[in-house]
Amino acid sequence: MSIRIGIFGYGNLGRGVECALRQNADMELKAIFTRRDPKTVRILTEGVPVLHADRASDMKDEIDVMILCGGSATDLPVQTPALAKLFNVVDSFDTHARIPVHFANVDEAASASSHTAVISVGWDPGLFSLNRLYGGAVLPDGKDYTFWGKGVSQGHSDAIRRVEGVANGKQYTVPVEEALASVRRGENPELSTREKHTRECFVVAKEGADRAKIEQEIKTMPNYFADYDTTVNFITEEELQKNHGGIPHGGFVIRSGRTGKDLENNHIIEYSLKLDSNPEFTSSVLVAYARAAYRMYRKGDFGCKTVLDVPPALLSPKSGEELRKTLL
Amino acid sequence: MSIRIGIFGYGNLGRGVECALRQNADMELKAIFTRRDPKTVRILTEGVPVLHADRASDMKDEIDVMILCGGSATDLPVQTPALAKLFNVVDSFDTHARIPVHFANVDEAASASSHTAVISVGWDPGLFSLNRLYGGAVLPDGKDYTFWGKGVSQGHSDAIRRVEGVANGKQYTVPVEEALASVRRGENPELSTREKHTRECFVVAKEGADRAKIEQEIKTMPNYFADYDTTVNFITEEELQKNHGGIPHGGFVIRSGRTGKDLENNHIIEYSLKLDSNPEFTSSVLVAYARAAYRMYRKGDFGCKTVLDVPPALLSPKSGEELRKTLL
């Protein structure tokens, strides 16, 4: 019997989950929930109902795991605890500093109603967190490095678009090659914000706008750009659509550590992602953890979990026996 | 209270575990067991007894986890099931094809005596297996690649030394750069054995030996070299000691997969290791899993496990709360 999945929120992430479910034969999409008027929402999967978010509780007995696809700023802090009272849930809450509070809220709801919740699933937090954990546990005398990119930062792209005279824009976060190379050589450098990443902006200016002023305003914007070496390229809307239409991302987690009698041997563990579509990849991780959430629920392992708590084998549709035979 | 560890077998791996334990404040070395005459064995840690292997059962109540440091060919198939009757155990059994049988034997012993065993711990099998699992679960439509090296293969070095006229020798397994590059570009190539790795040999010839004949014999050796592009370099014993004295290794696990409505987006997940000392790194992984084994035992989770079954958080000395706050 397949695992019955609900999608709560139908933006980039929700569409990604819908696609990912087709790649997992043991899972079945039962319903998509939206806060918009369901009649206005077109989905890819034939025969699956689109329901208003308010009607989630009606589907309580027909959905094994609800995958939450809302945003971390205002949606998930409310939605995940609320839905964890009714369903097993998985979310991609990614406001790092607020994870402990979110965890506590979701844990209370899920534990009280005997459900399993897995929060902060994706790649960072998510697969990157796992690699920081494995790296640190194996090489306790060492140093962690996380680099992001090359990839589109939605927050920084939004910031560009708020600048006066800007019609459209996109921002790439780019890791500094020399910093990466130094880390890989085991030099354990201390790196400032500026030394780790550069910011590359592609900007469509409004007709008659003062480009020098736009460039200056972007480059000196506090929090977003002032601490980085930033380049601003002016292009046309057509170029933006043609060459910068995707949502690629990625990054690197590197652990550099020492072992031996006198810590004389150096080791480098490197994990990297190169993603054509940031939301689709995140969605694929969510779907794998939905499988794990359901299995933990079936074993009576209730409450809130993160990727750090989930036994890896639960992510795969294959049996333990098959995994040992083929992957180990 | 710290976790009390025994080391069973004191070669490269056992010495590596001894060193790694010093880097983990929550663990304590209680005894080292050897099949040699204990009086002839010098260890690094003061005040720790060296006991004969036959006396392991005397220490039954003073050791929380026994870390087995023998070889996979003949030691571990016998030792791990035997010791799992008395202790929680961790081993690095790495004969991939025989893992299912070893698992069954250890599971029977550990389950019957209510102990926890974790087998096949290290990097391959081990951390590489984990990455094959995570990659496949997240990107089901994709392809796995594992490359080894650059690193010393003990088996191939031994094979060289058995050739007539050879005084000493060392063999490096080297991944083919162009094959790696193609995989990283998402081209999903089909790669033959020859296209994935080359073999680089450093050979010390005996005085008056026929070098051309040695080279020919190495390059055509079935199973070991015949299927690879092999280079043979003749050097002096001094050069061998000076430039090839270490036991470095490493490798790459790459998952290349597609997502999206029409599988139009490609993603690359890459995990790599660059290790100055293969045995010391393996030892460090063993020690982290010894911590996990002890915690699973304390929770009553008995029987045989592999890295695929162990919740990642159990590897770290930090609490779940601290991990969520700092790593997630």
mmCIF file of N, CA and C in Angstrom, chain A residues 1-4 25-28 61 64 294 298:
data_model
loop_
_atom_site.group_PDB
_atom_site.id
_atom_site.type_symbol
_atom_site.label_atom_id
_atom_site.label_comp_id
_atom_site.label_asym_id
_atom_site.label_seq_id
_atom_site.Cartn_x
_atom_site.Cartn_y
_atom_site.Cartn_z
ATOM 1 N N MET A 1 0.851 -1.202 0.000
ATOM 2 C CA MET A 1 0.000 0.000 0.000
ATOM 3 C C MET A 1 0.882 1.246 0.000
ATOM 4 N N SER A 2 0.539 2.198 -0.830
ATOM 5 C CA SER A 2 1.423 3.357 -0.952
ATOM 6 C C SER A 2 1.163 4.371 0.158
ATOM 7 N N ILE A 3 2.148 5.236 0.365
ATOM 8 C CA ILE A 3 2.058 6.279 1.386
ATOM 9 C C ILE A 3 1.277 7.449 0.778
ATOM 10 N N ARG A 4 0.224 7.862 1.480
ATOM 11 C CA ARG A 4 -0.675 8.897 0.931
ATOM 12 C C ARG A 4 -0.222 10.289 1.370
ATOM 13 N N ALA A 25 7.521 5.484 -6.574
ATOM 14 C CA ALA A 25 6.379 4.609 -6.847
ATOM 15 C C ALA A 25 5.624 4.200 -5.588
ATOM 16 N N ASP A 26 6.252 4.312 -4.428
ATOM 17 C CA ASP A 26 5.582 3.894 -3.196
ATOM 18 C C ASP A 26 4.769 5.024 -2.563
ATOM 19 N N MET A 27 4.655 6.167 -3.273
ATOM 20 C CA MET A 27 3.924 7.301 -2.709
ATOM 21 C C MET A 27 2.839 7.758 -3.677
ATOM 22 N N GLU A 28 1.793 8.330 -3.084
ATOM 23 C CA GLU A 28 0.624 8.695 -3.873
ATOM 24 C C GLU A 28 0.141 10.072 -3.428
ATOM 25 N N ASP A 61 -8.095 11.472 7.727
ATOM 26 C CA ASP A 61 -7.920 10.020 7.680
ATOM 27 C C ASP A 61 -7.471 9.504 6.317
ATOM 28 N N ASP A 64 -1.433 10.259 4.916
ATOM 29 C CA ASP A 64 -0.457 9.737 5.876
ATOM 30 C C ASP A 64 0.566 10.794 6.276
ATOM 31 N N TYR A 294 6.740 8.750 7.865
ATOM 32 C CA TYR A 294 5.664 7.756 7.928
ATOM 33 C C TYR A 294 6.145 6.479 8.619
ATOM 34 N N ARG A 298 4.820 4.791 12.097
ATOM 35 C CA ARG A 298 4.336 3.415 12.192
ATOM 36 C C ARG A 298 5.030 2.646 13.320
#
